[in-house]
Each structure stands twice: as structure tokens, then as C-alpha cells.
Coordinates of C-alpha atoms in Angstrom, one line a residue:
X703 CA 120.1 114.9 90.8
X704 CA 120.6 115.7 94.5
X705 CA 117.2 114.6 95.6
X706 CA 117.5 111.3 93.8
X707 CA 120.9 110.6 95.4
X708 CA 119.5 111.3 98.8
X709 CA 116.4 109.2 98.4
X710 CA 118.7 106.4 97.1
X711 CA 120.8 106.6 100.2
X712 CA 117.6 106.4 102.3
X713 CA 116.7 103.3 100.5
X714 CA 120.0 101.4 100.6
X715 CA 119.2 100.0 104.1
X716 CA 116.8 97.1 103.5
X717 CA 113.4 98.8 103.2
X718 CA 111.1 95.9 103.5
X719 CA 111.2 92.5 105.1
X720 CA 110.4 89.4 103.0
X721 CA 106.7 88.6 102.6
X722 CA 107.1 84.9 103.5
X723 CA 104.0 84.4 105.7
X724 CA 104.3 82.5 109.0
X725 CA 100.6 82.0 109.6
X726 CA 99.3 78.5 109.2
X727 CA 95.6 79.4 109.9
X728 CA 93.5 82.5 109.1
X729 CA 93.5 83.3 112.8
X730 CA 97.3 83.7 112.9
X731 CA 97.4 86.4 110.2
X732 CA 98.5 89.7 111.5
X733 CA 97.6 92.5 109.1
X734 CA 98.8 95.2 111.5
X735 CA 102.5 94.2 111.5
X736 CA 104.8 96.8 110.2
X737 CA 108.4 96.8 109.0
X738 CA 110.6 99.0 111.3
X739 CA 113.2 99.6 108.6
X740 CA 110.6 101.1 106.2
X741 CA 109.1 103.3 108.8
X742 CA 112.5 104.4 110.1
X743 CA 113.3 105.5 106.5
X744 CA 110.0 107.1 105.9
X745 CA 110.1 109.1 109.2
X746 CA 113.7 110.0 108.6
X747 CA 112.9 111.4 105.1
X748 CA 110.0 113.4 106.5
X749 CA 112.1 114.8 109.3
X750 CA 114.8 115.7 106.8
X751 CA 112.3 117.5 104.6
X752 CA 110.8 119.4 107.6
X753 CA 114.3 120.4 108.8
X754 CA 115.0 121.8 105.3
X755 CA 111.8 123.7 105.3
X756 CA 112.7 125.3 108.7
X757 CA 116.2 126.3 107.6
X758 CA 114.8 127.8 104.4
X759 CA 112.3 129.8 106.3
X760 CA 115.0 131.0 108.7
X761 CA 117.2 132.1 105.8
X762 CA 114.7 133.7 103.5
X763 CA 111.4 133.9 105.4
X764 CA 109.8 131.6 102.8
X765 CA 109.0 127.9 102.8
X766 CA 108.8 127.3 99.1
X767 CA 105.8 126.7 96.9
X768 CA 102.8 125.3 98.6
X769 CA 102.1 123.1 95.5
X770 CA 105.5 121.4 96.0
X771 CA 104.8 120.8 99.7
X772 CA 101.4 119.2 98.9
X773 CA 102.9 117.0 96.2
X774 CA 105.7 115.8 98.6
X775 CA 103.2 115.0 101.3
X776 CA 101.0 113.1 98.9
X777 CA 104.0 111.2 97.6
X778 CA 105.2 110.4 101.1
X779 CA 101.7 109.2 102.2
X780 CA 101.4 106.9 99.2
X781 CA 104.8 105.4 100.2
X782 CA 103.5 104.9 103.7
X783 CA 100.4 103.2 102.3
X784 CA 102.4 100.9 100.0
X785 CA 105.0 99.8 102.6
X786 CA 102.8 99.9 105.7
X787 CA 99.9 97.8 107.2
X788 CA 97.7 96.3 106.1
X789 CA 98.9 96.3 102.5
X790 CA 102.5 95.2 103.2
X791 CA 101.7 92.1 105.4
X792 CA 98.8 91.3 103.1
X793 CA 101.2 91.1 100.2
X794 CA 102.7 88.0 101.8
X795 CA 99.4 86.1 101.3
X796 CA 97.9 87.6 98.1
X797 CA 99.7 88.3 94.8
X798 CA 97.1 91.0 94.0
X799 CA 98.1 92.9 97.2
X800 CA 101.8 92.6 96.3
X801 CA 101.0 94.0 92.8
X802 CA 99.1 96.9 94.3
X803 CA 102.2 97.8 96.3
X804 CA 104.3 97.9 93.2
X805 CA 101.7 100.0 91.3
X806 CA 101.5 102.5 94.1
X807 CA 105.3 102.9 94.1
X808 CA 105.6 103.2 90.3
X809 CA 102.5 105.1 89.4
X810 CA 101.8 107.3 92.4
X811 CA 104.7 107.7 94.7
X812 CA 107.5 108.2 92.1
X813 CA 105.8 110.8 89.9
X814 CA 104.4 112.8 92.9
X815 CA 107.9 113.0 94.4
X816 CA 109.5 113.9 91.1
X817 CA 106.9 116.7 90.6
X818 CA 107.5 118.0 94.2
X819 CA 111.1 118.7 93.4
X820 CA 112.3 118.1 97.0
X821 CA 116.1 118.2 96.3
X822 CA 116.8 121.6 97.7
X823 CA 114.9 121.1 100.9
X824 CA 116.3 117.6 101.5
X825 CA 119.8 119.0 100.9
X826 CA 119.2 121.8 103.4
X827 CA 118.0 119.2 105.9
X828 CA 121.4 117.7 106.0
X829 CA 124.2 118.9 108.3
X830 CA 126.8 121.2 106.7
X831 CA 129.3 118.3 106.2
X832 CA 126.6 116.3 104.4
X833 CA 125.8 119.1 102.0
X834 CA 129.5 119.6 101.2
X835 CA 129.9 115.9 100.6
X836 CA 127.0 115.9 98.0
X837 CA 128.4 119.0 96.4
X838 CA 131.8 117.3 95.9
X839 CA 130.0 114.2 94.5
X840 CA 128.2 116.3 91.9
X841 CA 131.5 117.5 90.5
X842 CA 132.6 114.0 89.7
X843 CA 132.6 113.5 85.9
X844 CA 131.8 109.8 86.1
X845 CA 128.8 110.5 88.3
X846 CA 127.5 113.2 86.0
X847 CA 128.0 111.0 83.0
X848 CA 126.1 108.1 84.7
X849 CA 123.3 110.4 85.7
X850 CA 123.0 111.8 82.2
X851 CA 122.8 108.3 80.8
X852 CA 120.2 107.1 83.4
X853 CA 118.0 110.1 83.0
X854 CA 118.1 110.2 79.2
X855 CA 114.7 109.2 77.8
X856 CA 116.2 106.1 76.2
X857 CA 118.2 105.1 79.3
X858 CA 115.4 105.6 81.8
X859 CA 112.9 103.8 79.5
X860 CA 115.2 100.7 79.1
X861 CA 116.0 100.5 82.8
X862 CA 112.4 100.8 83.8
X863 CA 111.3 98.1 81.3
X864 CA 114.1 95.8 82.3
X865 CA 113.3 96.1 86.0
X866 CA 109.6 95.6 85.5
X867 CA 109.9 92.5 83.3
X868 CA 112.9 91.1 85.1
X869 CA 111.3 91.0 88.5
X870 CA 108.2 89.3 87.2
X871 CA 110.2 86.2 86.1
X872 CA 109.0 83.5 88.4
X873 CA 112.4 82.6 89.9
X874 CA 113.1 86.3 90.9
X875 CA 109.6 87.0 92.1
X876 CA 109.5 83.9 94.2
X877 CA 112.8 84.8 95.7
X878 CA 111.5 88.3 96.6
X879 CA 108.6 86.7 98.5
X880 CA 110.8 84.3 100.4
X881 CA 114.0 86.3 101.1
X882 CA 114.2 89.6 103.0
X883 CA 117.2 91.0 101.2
X884 CA 115.8 90.1 97.7
X885 CA 112.5 91.7 98.6
X886 CA 114.1 94.9 99.7
X887 CA 116.1 94.9 96.4
X888 CA 112.9 94.4 94.4
X889 CA 111.0 97.3 96.0
X890 CA 114.1 99.5 95.9
X891 CA 114.7 98.9 92.2
X892 CA 111.0 99.4 91.3
X893 CA 110.9 102.7 93.1
X894 CA 114.3 104.1 92.0
X895 CA 113.9 103.1 88.4
X896 CA 110.4 104.7 88.4
X897 CA 111.9 107.9 89.9
X898 CA 114.5 108.0 87.1
X899 CA 111.8 107.3 84.5
X900 CA 109.4 110.0 85.6
X901 CA 112.3 112.5 86.2
X902 CA 113.5 111.9 82.6
X903 CA 110.1 112.5 81.1
X904 CA 108.6 115.1 83.4
X905 CA 111.5 117.3 84.5
X906 CA 114.0 117.0 81.6
X907 CA 111.2 117.4 79.0
X908 CA 113.1 115.4 76.4
X909 CA 112.0 115.0 72.9
X910 CA 109.9 111.9 72.4
X911 CA 108.6 111.7 76.0
X912 CA 105.1 111.0 74.8
X913 CA 106.3 108.1 72.7
X914 CA 108.2 106.6 75.7
X915 CA 105.1 106.9 77.8
X916 CA 102.9 105.3 75.2
X917 CA 105.3 102.3 74.7
X918 CA 105.6 101.9 78.4
X919 CA 101.8 101.7 78.7
X920 CA 101.8 99.1 75.9
X921 CA 104.5 96.8 77.4
X922 CA 103.3 97.1 81.0
X923 CA 99.7 96.4 79.9
X924 CA 101.0 93.4 78.0
X925 CA 102.6 92.0 81.1
X926 CA 99.4 92.6 83.1
X927 CA 97.3 90.8 80.3
X928 CA 99.7 87.8 80.3
X929 CA 99.1 87.5 84.1
X930 CA 95.4 87.9 83.8
X931 CA 94.8 85.4 81.1
X932 CA 97.3 82.7 82.3
X933 CA 95.5 79.5 83.2
X934 CA 98.3 78.6 85.7
X935 CA 99.9 80.3 88.7
X936 CA 103.3 81.8 88.0
X937 CA 104.4 82.3 91.5
X938 CA 104.5 79.3 93.8
X939 CA 104.5 81.0 97.2
X940 CA 100.9 82.0 96.7
X941 CA 99.6 78.6 95.9
X942 CA 98.8 77.9 99.6
X943 CA 98.2 81.3 101.0
X944 CA 95.2 82.7 99.0
X945 CA 92.9 80.1 100.6
X946 CA 93.1 82.1 103.8
X947 CA 91.0 84.8 102.1
X948 CA 88.7 82.5 100.1
X949 CA 90.5 83.1 96.8
X950 CA 91.6 80.6 94.2
X951 CA 95.4 81.2 93.4
X952 CA 94.6 81.7 89.7
X953 CA 91.8 84.2 90.5
X954 CA 94.2 86.1 92.7
X955 CA 96.8 86.2 89.9
X956 CA 94.2 87.4 87.5
X957 CA 93.2 90.2 89.8
X958 CA 96.9 91.2 90.2
X959 CA 97.3 91.2 86.5
X960 CA 94.3 93.5 86.1
X961 CA 95.7 95.8 88.7
X962 CA 98.8 96.1 86.6
X963 CA 97.0 96.2 83.3
X964 CA 94.3 98.8 83.7
X965 CA 95.7 101.4 86.1
X966 CA 99.2 101.4 84.6
X967 CA 97.9 101.8 81.1
X968 CA 95.5 104.6 82.2
X969 CA 98.2 106.5 84.1
X970 CA 100.8 106.4 81.4
X971 CA 98.3 107.4 78.7
X972 CA 97.0 110.2 80.9
X973 CA 100.5 111.4 81.5
X974 CA 101.2 111.3 77.7
X975 CA 98.1 113.4 77.0
X976 CA 99.1 115.9 79.6
X977 CA 102.6 116.2 78.2
X978 CA 101.1 116.6 74.7
X979 CA 98.9 119.4 75.9
X980 CA 101.8 121.1 77.6
X981 CA 103.9 121.0 74.4
X982 CA 101.0 122.5 72.4
X983 CA 100.7 125.3 74.9
X984 CA 104.4 126.2 74.9
X985 CA 105.4 128.6 72.2
X986 CA 108.1 127.5 69.7
X987 CA 111.7 128.4 70.5
X988 CA 111.9 130.8 67.6
X989 CA 109.0 132.8 69.0
X990 CA 110.4 132.8 72.5
X991 CA 113.7 134.4 71.3
X992 CA 112.0 137.2 69.2

């Protein structure tokens, strides 16, 4: 719980500027622009993690499991890829690039960070007053009850599905492209709901996890298929910008739909198969207690 609260705090400050492009000609497009808020947060989280590693080593002479460190680095790098150039500025001109950002956040960054279990190190990276503050928060009953609800398999599944489908409504998606604050909220909600989803299924190991992964693969693939087969453009900001890259707006949308459809389905199905294999390898509870 601690690591998610800390990542949420890092994400509260607007983490991405709006994608509304300013270029009027291809020559004006700047694909090397970066958002200072995103990079401040990314660098800050890395420094916090490194500080926690150093403190742990000073206290115990160890730095934790190398596997967790590698997973955290991979998750952090995927976040930097999704929120940095050239993908982030490109998302203002191509719907397919915007979709690729979302898929990286949901399918790569979130599960890698969940599997890396960085909570303890991030907590040790805080000053003593910060650690005490989080400890007091964890004792609050309402916070614990909220956490239990959000990280139940049902709660996490419903929240993730609602965020995914809700943000793809044309009115909300258009607003996220045109407005800085709405765009920050969109990326934040995608990332945080994905963290909750993967935490509930990978760390809490709740019954029915495979079913929730399978149904998520189905409904996310359905959304991707609807985008791919639609004969009309859903999101108006991209009607004029895809021409800079020689793409028809409908073709760009179809490509974005395929990016959601195929990778998402494969990742969720692969995760379901891995969870099934893990369950088959684990001995029954009755045997464990003999």
C-alpha cells in the first residue's frame, strides 16, 4: 500500500501537458520537446528509490533483491519512454502514438513496478517525518477500508474497466488532447488504475484472478476492435494533424485501435496463463499444513 500512496503523491502534480499541437506546417513540429513536470517527477522518484537503496545498505549491508531492482529500472524506463520525446509530443499529432503511450503505461510500466515491490525502498528514501506521516496514515481505518476495496479483484477490475472505457468517450478524449489539466488527469488515472489492477491480481493472489484477466482482455480488445473497424474518426483533434505524417485520420485511428487490440489481448492472456501455471505449481493449502 505504501508504494502506491507514494507514487500517487508523485503523480498529483500535473504530469503531462496537453497534446494540443501548435505546429501549422510539418517543419514546425518539434518531436524533441519534453514536459518538465513529467521529468521532474520521474527524476524525483528515481532519486527517492536510490536514496532508499543507500539507506538500506547502510543499515543492513544489503541492497535488496537484484530482480526487484531490475524490474523497477525497467518500469521506470518504460515510463520515461511513454512520457518523453519523441512519443509524448508525437501523441499530439497522431492518435496511434497517443494510444501507444497508454498501452505502455497500462501493460508495461504498471505491472513491472508492481512486481518490483518498491514500497520499502521508496519509504526509506523519505525523511523521517515523511515516514512517520505515512505510518500514521496506514493506521486510519477509512484508508485501510478504501484500500481493501480498491485492491479487491472486483474493485480493481471495475475501476480499470471504467477508466479505460470512460476516457475513450469522444468528449473526454478530445478534452484530454486540448486541455493540460484534463490530459494530466487522463494519464494519471490510466496509470494509477492499472497499478491497482495489477497489484490486486499479481500481489494479493486473489481467487478468480485468471477470470478477471481474461475478461479484461476481452473488453479491452473489443474497444480496440471498435476503433479499428470504425469508418469515421472518433476524435476531432486528429482530423487535421495526421496529414503532417502522410496518414489519413481513419487509418491513424485504425492503427491506434490495433495497438490496443493486439498487444493488450496478448499481455492479459499471457499473464493469465502465467498465473494459472503458478497456481498449478503451488501445493494445496492442506498439503502445506501437514
